[in-house]
Coordinates of C-alpha atoms in Angstrom, one line a residue:
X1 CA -31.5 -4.9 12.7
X2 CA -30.2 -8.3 11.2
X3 CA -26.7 -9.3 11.7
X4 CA -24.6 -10.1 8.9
X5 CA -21.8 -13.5 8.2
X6 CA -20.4 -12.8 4.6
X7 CA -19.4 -15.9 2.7
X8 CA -15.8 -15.8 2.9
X9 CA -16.4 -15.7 6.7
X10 CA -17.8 -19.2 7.1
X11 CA -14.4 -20.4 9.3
X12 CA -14.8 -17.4 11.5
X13 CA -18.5 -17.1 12.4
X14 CA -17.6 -15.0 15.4
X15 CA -17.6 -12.1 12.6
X16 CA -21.4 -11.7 12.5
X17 CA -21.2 -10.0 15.7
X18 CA -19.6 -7.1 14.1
X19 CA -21.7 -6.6 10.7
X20 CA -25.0 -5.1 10.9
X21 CA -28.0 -3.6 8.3
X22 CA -29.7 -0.9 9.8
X23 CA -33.0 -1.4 11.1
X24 CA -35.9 0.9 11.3
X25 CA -36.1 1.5 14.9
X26 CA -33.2 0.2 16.8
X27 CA -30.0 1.7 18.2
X28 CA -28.0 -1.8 18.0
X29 CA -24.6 -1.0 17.4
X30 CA -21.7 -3.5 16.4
X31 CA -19.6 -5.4 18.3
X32 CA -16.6 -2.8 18.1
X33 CA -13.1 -2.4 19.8
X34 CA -12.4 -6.1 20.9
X35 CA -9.3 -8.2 19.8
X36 CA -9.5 -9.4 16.3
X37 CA -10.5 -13.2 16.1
X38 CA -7.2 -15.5 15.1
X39 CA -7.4 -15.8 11.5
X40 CA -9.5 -12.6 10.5
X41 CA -6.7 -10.9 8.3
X42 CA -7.5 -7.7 9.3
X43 CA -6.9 -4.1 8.2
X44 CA -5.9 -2.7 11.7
X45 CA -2.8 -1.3 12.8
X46 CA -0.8 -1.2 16.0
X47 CA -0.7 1.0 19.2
X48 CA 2.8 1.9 18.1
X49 CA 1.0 2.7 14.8
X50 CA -1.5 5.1 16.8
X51 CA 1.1 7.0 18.6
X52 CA 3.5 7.9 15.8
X53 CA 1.6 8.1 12.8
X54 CA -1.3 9.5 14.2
X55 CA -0.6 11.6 17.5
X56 CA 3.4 12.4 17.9
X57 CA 4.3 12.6 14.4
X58 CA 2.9 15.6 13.1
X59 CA 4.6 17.6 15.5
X60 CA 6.7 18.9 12.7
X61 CA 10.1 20.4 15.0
X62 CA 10.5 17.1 16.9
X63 CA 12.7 14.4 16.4
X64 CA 10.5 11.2 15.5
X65 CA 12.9 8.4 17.2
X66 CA 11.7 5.1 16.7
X67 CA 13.3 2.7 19.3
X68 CA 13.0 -0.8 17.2
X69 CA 14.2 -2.8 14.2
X70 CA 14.5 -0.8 11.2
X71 CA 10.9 -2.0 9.8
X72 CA 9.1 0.4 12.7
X73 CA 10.4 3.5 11.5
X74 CA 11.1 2.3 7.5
X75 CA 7.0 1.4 7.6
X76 CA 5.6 5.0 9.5
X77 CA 8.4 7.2 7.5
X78 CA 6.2 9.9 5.7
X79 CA 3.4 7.8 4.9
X80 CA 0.4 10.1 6.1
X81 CA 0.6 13.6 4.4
X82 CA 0.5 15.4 7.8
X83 CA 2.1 18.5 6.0
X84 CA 4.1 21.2 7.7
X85 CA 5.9 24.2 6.9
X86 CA 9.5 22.9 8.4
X87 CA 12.2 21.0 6.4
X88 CA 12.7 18.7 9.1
X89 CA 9.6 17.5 9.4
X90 CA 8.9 14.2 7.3
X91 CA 12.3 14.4 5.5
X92 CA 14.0 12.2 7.2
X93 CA 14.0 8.8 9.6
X94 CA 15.1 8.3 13.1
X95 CA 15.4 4.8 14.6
X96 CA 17.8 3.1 17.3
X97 CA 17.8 0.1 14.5
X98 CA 17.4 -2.6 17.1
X99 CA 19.4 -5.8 16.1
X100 CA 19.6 -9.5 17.6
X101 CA 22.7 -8.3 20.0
X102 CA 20.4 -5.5 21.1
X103 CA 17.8 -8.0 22.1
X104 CA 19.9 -10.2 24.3
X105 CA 22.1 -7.3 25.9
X106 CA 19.3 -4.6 25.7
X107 CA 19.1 -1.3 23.6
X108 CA 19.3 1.5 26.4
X109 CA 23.1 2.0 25.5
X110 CA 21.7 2.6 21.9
X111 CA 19.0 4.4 22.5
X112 CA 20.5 7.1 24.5
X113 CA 24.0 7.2 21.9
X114 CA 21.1 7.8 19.2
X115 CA 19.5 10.6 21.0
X116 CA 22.7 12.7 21.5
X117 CA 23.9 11.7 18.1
X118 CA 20.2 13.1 16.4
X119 CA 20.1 16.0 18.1
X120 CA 23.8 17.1 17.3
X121 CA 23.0 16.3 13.4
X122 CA 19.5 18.2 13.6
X123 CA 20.1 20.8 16.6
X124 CA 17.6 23.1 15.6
X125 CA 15.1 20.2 17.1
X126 CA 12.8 21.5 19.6
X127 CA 12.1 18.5 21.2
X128 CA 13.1 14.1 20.7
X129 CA 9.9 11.8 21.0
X130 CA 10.8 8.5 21.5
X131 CA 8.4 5.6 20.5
X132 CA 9.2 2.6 22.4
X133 CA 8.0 -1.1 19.7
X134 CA 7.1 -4.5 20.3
X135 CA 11.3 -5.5 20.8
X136 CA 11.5 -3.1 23.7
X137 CA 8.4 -4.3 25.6
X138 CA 9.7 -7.7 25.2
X139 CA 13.3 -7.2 26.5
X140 CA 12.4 -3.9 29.2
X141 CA 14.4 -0.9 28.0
X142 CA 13.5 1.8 30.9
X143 CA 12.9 4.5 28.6
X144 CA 12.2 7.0 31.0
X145 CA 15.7 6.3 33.0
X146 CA 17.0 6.9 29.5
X147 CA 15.2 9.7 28.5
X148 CA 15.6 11.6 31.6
X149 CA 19.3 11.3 31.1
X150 CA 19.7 12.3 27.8
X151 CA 17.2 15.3 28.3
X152 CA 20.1 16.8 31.1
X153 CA 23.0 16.3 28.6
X154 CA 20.8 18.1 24.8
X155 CA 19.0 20.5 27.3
X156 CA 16.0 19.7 24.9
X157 CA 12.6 17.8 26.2
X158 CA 13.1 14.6 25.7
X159 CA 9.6 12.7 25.8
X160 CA 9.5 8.5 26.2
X161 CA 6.0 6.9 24.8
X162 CA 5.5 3.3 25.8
X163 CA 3.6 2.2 22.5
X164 CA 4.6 -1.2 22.0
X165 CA 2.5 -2.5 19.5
X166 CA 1.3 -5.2 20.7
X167 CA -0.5 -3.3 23.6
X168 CA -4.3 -2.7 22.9
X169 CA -6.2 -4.6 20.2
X170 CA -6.0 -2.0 17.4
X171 CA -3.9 1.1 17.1
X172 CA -6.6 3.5 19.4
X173 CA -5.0 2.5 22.7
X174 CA -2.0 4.3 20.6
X175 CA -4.0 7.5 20.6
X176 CA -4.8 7.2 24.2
X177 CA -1.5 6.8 24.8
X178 CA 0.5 9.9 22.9
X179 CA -2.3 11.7 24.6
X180 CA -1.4 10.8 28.3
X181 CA 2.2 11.2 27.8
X182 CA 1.8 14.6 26.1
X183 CA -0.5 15.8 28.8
X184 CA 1.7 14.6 31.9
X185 CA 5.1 15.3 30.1
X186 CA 4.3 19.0 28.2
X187 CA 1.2 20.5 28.8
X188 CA 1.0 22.9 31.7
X189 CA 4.6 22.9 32.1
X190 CA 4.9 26.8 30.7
X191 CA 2.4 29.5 31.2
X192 CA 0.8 31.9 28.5
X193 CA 2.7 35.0 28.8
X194 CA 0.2 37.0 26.8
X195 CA -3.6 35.6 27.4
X196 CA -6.7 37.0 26.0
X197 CA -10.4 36.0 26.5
X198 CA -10.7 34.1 23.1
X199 CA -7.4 31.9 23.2
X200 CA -8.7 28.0 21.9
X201 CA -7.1 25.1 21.1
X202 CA -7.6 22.8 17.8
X203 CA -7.5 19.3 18.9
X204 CA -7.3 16.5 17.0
X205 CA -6.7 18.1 13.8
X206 CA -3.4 16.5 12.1
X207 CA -2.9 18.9 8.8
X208 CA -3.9 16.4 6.3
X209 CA -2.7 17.9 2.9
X210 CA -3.4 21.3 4.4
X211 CA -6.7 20.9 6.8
X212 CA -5.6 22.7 9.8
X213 CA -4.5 25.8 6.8
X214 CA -7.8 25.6 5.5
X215 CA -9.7 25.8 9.0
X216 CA -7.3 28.1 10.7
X217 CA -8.3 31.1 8.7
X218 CA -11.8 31.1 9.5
X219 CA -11.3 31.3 13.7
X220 CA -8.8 33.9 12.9
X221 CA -11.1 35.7 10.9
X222 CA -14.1 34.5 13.9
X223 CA -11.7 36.9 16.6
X224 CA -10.0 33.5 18.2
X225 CA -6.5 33.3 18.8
X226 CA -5.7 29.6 18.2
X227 CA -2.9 28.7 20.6
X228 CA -2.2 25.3 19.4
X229 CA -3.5 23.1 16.9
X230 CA -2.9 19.4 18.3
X231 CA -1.1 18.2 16.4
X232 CA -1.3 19.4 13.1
X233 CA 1.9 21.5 11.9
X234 CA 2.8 22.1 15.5
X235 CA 5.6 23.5 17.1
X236 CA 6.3 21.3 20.1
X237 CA 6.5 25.0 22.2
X238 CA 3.0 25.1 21.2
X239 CA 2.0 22.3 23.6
X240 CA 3.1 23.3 26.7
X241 CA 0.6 26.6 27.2
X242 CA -2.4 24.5 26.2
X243 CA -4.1 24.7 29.1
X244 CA -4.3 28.4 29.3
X245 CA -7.2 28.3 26.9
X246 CA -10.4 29.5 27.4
X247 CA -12.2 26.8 25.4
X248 CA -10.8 23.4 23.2
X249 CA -12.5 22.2 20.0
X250 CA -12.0 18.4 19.3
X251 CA -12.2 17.4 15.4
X252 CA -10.9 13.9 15.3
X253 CA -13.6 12.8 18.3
X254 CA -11.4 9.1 18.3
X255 CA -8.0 9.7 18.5
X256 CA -8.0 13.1 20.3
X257 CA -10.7 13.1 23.2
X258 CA -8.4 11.9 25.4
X259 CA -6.4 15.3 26.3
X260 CA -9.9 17.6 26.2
X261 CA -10.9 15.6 29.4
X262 CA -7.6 15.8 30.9
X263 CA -7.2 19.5 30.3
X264 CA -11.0 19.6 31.8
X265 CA -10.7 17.8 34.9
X266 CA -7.5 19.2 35.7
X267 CA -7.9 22.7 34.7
X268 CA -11.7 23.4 34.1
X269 CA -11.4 24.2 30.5
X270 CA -14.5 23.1 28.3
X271 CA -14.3 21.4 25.1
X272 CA -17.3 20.9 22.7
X273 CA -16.9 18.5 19.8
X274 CA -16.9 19.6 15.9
X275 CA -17.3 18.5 12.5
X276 CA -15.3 20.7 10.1
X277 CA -16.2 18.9 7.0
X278 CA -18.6 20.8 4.5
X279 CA -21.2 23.7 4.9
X280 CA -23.4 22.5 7.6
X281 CA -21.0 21.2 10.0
X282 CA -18.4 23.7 9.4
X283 CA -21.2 26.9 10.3
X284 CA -22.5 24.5 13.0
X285 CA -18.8 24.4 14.1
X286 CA -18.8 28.2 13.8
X287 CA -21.5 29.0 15.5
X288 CA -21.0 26.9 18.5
X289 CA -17.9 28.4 18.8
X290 CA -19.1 32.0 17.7
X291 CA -21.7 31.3 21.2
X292 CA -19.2 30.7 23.3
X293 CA -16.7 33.6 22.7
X294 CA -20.1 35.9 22.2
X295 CA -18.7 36.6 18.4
X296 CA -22.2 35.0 17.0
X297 CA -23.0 37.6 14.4
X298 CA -19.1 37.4 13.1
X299 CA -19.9 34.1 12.7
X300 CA -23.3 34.5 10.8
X301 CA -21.2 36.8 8.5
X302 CA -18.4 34.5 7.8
X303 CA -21.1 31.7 7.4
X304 CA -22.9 33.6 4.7
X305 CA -19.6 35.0 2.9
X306 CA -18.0 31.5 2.8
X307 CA -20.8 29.3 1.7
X308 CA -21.5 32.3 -0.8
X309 CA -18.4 31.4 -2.3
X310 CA -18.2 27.7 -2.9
X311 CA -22.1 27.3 -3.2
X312 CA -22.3 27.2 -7.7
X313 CA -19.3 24.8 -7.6
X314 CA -21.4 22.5 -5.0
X315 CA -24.2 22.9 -6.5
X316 CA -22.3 22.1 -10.1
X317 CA -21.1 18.8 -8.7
X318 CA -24.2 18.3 -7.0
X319 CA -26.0 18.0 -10.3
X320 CA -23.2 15.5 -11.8
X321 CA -23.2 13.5 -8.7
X322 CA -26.9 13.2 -7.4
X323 CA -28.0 9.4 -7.0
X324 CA -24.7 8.0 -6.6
X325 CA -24.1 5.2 -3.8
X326 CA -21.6 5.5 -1.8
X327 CA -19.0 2.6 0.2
X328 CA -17.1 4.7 2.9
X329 CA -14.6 2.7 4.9
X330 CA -12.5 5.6 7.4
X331 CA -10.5 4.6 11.0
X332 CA -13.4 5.6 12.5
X333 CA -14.6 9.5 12.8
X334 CA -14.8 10.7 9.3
X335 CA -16.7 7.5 8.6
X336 CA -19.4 9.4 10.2
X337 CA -18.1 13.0 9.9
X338 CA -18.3 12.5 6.4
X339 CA -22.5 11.3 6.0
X340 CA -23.4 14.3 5.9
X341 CA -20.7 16.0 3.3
X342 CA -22.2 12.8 1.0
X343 CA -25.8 13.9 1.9
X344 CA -24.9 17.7 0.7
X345 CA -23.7 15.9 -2.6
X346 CA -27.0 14.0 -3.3
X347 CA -25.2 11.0 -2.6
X348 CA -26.5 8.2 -0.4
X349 CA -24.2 6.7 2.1
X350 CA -24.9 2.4 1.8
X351 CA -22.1 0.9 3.5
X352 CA -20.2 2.4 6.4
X353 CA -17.2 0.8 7.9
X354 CA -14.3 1.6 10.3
X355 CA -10.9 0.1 11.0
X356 CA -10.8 1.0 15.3
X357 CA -14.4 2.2 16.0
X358 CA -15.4 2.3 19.6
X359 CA -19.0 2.1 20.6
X360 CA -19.7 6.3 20.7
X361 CA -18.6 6.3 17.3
X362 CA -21.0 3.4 16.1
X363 CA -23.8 5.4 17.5
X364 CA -22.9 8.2 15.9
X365 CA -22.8 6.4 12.5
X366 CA -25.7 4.8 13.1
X367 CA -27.9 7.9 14.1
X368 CA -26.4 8.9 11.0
X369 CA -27.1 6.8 8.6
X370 CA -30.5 5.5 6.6
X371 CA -32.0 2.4 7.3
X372 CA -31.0 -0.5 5.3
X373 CA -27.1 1.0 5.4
X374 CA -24.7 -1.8 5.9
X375 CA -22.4 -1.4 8.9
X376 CA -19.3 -3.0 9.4
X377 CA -16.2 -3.2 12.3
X378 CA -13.3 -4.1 11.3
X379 CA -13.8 -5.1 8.2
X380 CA -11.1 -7.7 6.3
X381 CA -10.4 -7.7 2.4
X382 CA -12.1 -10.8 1.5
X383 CA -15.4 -8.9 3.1
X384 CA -14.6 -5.6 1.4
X385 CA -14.5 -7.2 -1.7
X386 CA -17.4 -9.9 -1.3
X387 CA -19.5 -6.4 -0.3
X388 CA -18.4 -4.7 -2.8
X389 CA -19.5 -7.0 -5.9
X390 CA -22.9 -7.5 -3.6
X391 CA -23.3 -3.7 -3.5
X392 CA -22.1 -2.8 -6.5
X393 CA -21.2 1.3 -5.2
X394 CA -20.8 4.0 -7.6
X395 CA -17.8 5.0 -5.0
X396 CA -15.4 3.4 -2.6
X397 CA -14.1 6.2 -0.3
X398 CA -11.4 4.1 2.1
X399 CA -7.3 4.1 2.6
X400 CA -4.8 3.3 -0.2
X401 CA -4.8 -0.5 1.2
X402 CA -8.1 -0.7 -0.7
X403 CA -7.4 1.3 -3.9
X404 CA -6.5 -1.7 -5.9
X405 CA -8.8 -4.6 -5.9
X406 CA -11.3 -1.4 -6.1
X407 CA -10.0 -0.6 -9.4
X408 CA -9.8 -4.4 -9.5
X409 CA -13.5 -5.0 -9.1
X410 CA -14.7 -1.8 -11.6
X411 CA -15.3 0.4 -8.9
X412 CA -14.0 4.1 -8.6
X413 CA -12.1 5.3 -5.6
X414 CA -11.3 8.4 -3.7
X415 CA -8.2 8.0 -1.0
X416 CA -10.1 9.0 2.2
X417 CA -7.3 8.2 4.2
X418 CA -4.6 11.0 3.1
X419 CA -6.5 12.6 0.2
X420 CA -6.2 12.6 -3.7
X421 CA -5.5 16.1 -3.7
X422 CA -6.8 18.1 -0.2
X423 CA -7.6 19.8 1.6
X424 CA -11.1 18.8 2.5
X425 CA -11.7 20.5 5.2
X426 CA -13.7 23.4 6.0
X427 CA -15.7 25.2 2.7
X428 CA -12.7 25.5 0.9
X429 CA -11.9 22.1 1.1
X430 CA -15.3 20.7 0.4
X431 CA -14.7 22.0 -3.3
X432 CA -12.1 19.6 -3.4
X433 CA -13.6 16.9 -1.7
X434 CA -16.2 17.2 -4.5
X435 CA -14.0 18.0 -7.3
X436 CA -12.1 14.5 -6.4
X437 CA -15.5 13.1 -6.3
X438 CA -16.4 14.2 -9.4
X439 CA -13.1 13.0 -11.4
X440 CA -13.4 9.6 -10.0
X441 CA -16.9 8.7 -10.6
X442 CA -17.3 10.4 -13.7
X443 CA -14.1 9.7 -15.0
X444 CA -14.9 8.1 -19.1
X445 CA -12.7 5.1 -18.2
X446 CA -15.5 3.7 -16.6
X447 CA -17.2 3.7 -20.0
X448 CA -14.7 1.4 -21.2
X449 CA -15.0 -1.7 -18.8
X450 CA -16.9 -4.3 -21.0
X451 CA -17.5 -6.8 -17.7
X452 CA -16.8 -5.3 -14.4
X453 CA -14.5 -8.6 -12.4
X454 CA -15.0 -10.1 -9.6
X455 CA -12.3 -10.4 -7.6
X456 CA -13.9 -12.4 -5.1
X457 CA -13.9 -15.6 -6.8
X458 CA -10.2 -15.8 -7.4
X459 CA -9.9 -14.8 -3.5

């Protein structure tokens, strides 16, 4: 399993370490979750990045307060489509907008004024997060003293999350973090008043332009009560009855882990890890669950009744699809997760590359994967687009910081990151995983390009 220096790497040779071509028999994985060598613009984001756009801020009743300059909040404001069904969720931006007199005399003053002044504005609130940033690790804000306070005088939870984005080396410690504080600040602080045998949990499903509406139905229609889906369209009075569950279902495997094995070793309850992505993870998903609860034949009949409906549409883009190579470039799970939806389309996975990896997901991937796939941590721009002209991929499935100098370099590209036009979850949502597939590789645009460019050179 060679290791890999692109060109543009030459002045940071420590980069090797971390791109790898699959070998025929070995399980070497890539050096993953380390700090990013000085000088490697990279594509990851911060721990503060982790906790509020990933974890906290899908809650859809809660007040998002950012504690920090303007630029924390201005750059996290609605720009993941976590949808909910509230109108104050997304619509609008909280921060403590932190200036230089803040920094010298401290923001606590601030931060608690802004709390009580949110909360009278928007009292229909259920809870106020509050995300402490890089300016309040530096000048030592106690959050918690603050918090505590203002959580006596709204009569509302008030939750502190010490995120400061400079903590961790990419924005997964961020995860780990909203899940901690979540766990030891709300879950398990109000019991179930009505349990049943087949109460579950959903974790690590965030609503992506509808997911958690497109996997909900089928657990419903399974027999299981979902309690709370964390933290997809949630009510923040979800959160708090979690552990009552008989059984948790992790999706997102990186960001979402974290809690399942709290909730475990503190109250016994089992999780087992899912893939909800197209028709043979989403009836694995089933099943497993469907053995657990002892609903297995409801499960074999919604198997067969759902894949009976999407299966001539798959098949349809199946046949307009088959052959094409694929460059999939995720945060880390649905790098992986989505082999296999690729392999269902005839499509062959040939470079696979995540922002925040850690080294379970890098086996996964690479168990995944064919030999010869080109596996990449962390990847930077200049490499993305040195690989890509190298490559040449009939698709670039990645984030909208990549959509560009795709188009730039002749090469389609489906947003991965928040969707073209989702769901893509579940069967339903595979048909418009494929659709979008569909309209950008075999859009007649393509047609048109006399010389594909290379970006690279003028890089």
């Amino acid at each position: 399993m060679p290791l890999v220096l692109p060109k543009c790497d030459a002045p940071i040779p420590e980069r090797k370490a971390h791109i790898l071509v699959k070998g025929s028999a070995e399980s070497i994985i890539p050096a993953c979750n380390i700090q990013t060598v000085p000088g490697d613009m990279t594509e990851r984001g911060c721990a503060f990045a982790g906790c509020r756009g990933v974890v906290g801020g899908p809650i859809k009743d809660a007040i998002q307060l950012v504690h920090g300059p303007i630029g924390c909040a201005y750059y996290t404001w609605g720009t993941r489509r976590n949808l909910s069904d509230t109108a104050l969720h997304r619509k609008y931006c909280f921060s403590t907008d932190l200036v230089e007199n803040d920094v010298v005399f401290g923001g606590a003053e601030k931060l608690y004024s802004s709390i009580i002044e949110s909360y009278k504005l928007f009292p229909e609130a259920r809870a106020v997060l509050v995300y402490a940033t890089c300016v309040v690790g530096l000048i030592g804000d106690d959050l918690e003293a603050v918090c505590k306070k203002a959580e006596k005088e709204i009569g509302i939870r008030v939750i502190p999350f010490w995120c400061e984005g400079f903590r961790g080396v990419s924005q997964s410690l961020g995860h780990h973090i909203a899940n901690k504080a979540l766990f030891d600040y709300v879950v398990g602080t109000k019991e179930l008043q009505d349990p049943t045998p087949y109460d579950m949990n959903i974790i690590g499903e965030f609503n992506i332009d509808g997911d958690a509406w497109a996997i909900k139905p089928l657990f419903d229609e399974l027999g299981v009560r979902v309690l709370s889906i964390f933290t997809g369209n949630a009510s923040f009075d979800d959160l708090p009855p979690m552990h009552a569950a008989k059984l948790n279902i992790v999706q997102c495997q990186r960001s979402s882990t974290y809690i399942a094995k709290m909730i475990q070793d503190k109250y016994g309850t089992p999780f087992i890890n899912v893939s909800l992505f197209g028709i043979k993870q989403t009836s694995k998903a089933l099943r497993d669950v469907g053995k657990f609860f002892n609903l297995s034949d409801k499960a074999e009949e919604i198997i067969k009744e759902e894949t009976a409906k999407i299966k001539p549409k798959i098949d349809y883009y199946r046949r307009r699809l088959e052959g094409k190579r694929v460059m999939v470039y995720q945060g880390a799970p649905r790098a992986w997760h989505w082999v296999r939806l690729f392999e269902e389309l005839g499509m062959e996975v040939v470079v696979a590359a995540t922002t925040f990896g850690h080294k379970d997901d890098y086996e996964k991937l690479v168990a995944k994967v064919k030999e010869g796939t080109l596996i990449i941590d962390n990847p930077n721009a200049p490499e993305l687009v040195e690989i890509i002209a190298e490559y040449k991929p009939d698709l670039f499935v990645s984030g909208l910081k990549e959509k560009y100098f795709s188009y730039k370099q002749g090469v389609p590209f489906v947003n991965g990151h928040s969707y073209e036009e989702g769901p893509y979850a579940a069967f339903s949502g595979f048909v418009n995983f494929a659709r979008d597939i569909d309209i950008a590789v075999n859009h007649p645009i393509w047609k048109m390009i006399r010389q594909k460019p290379s970006l690279y050179k003028e890089i």
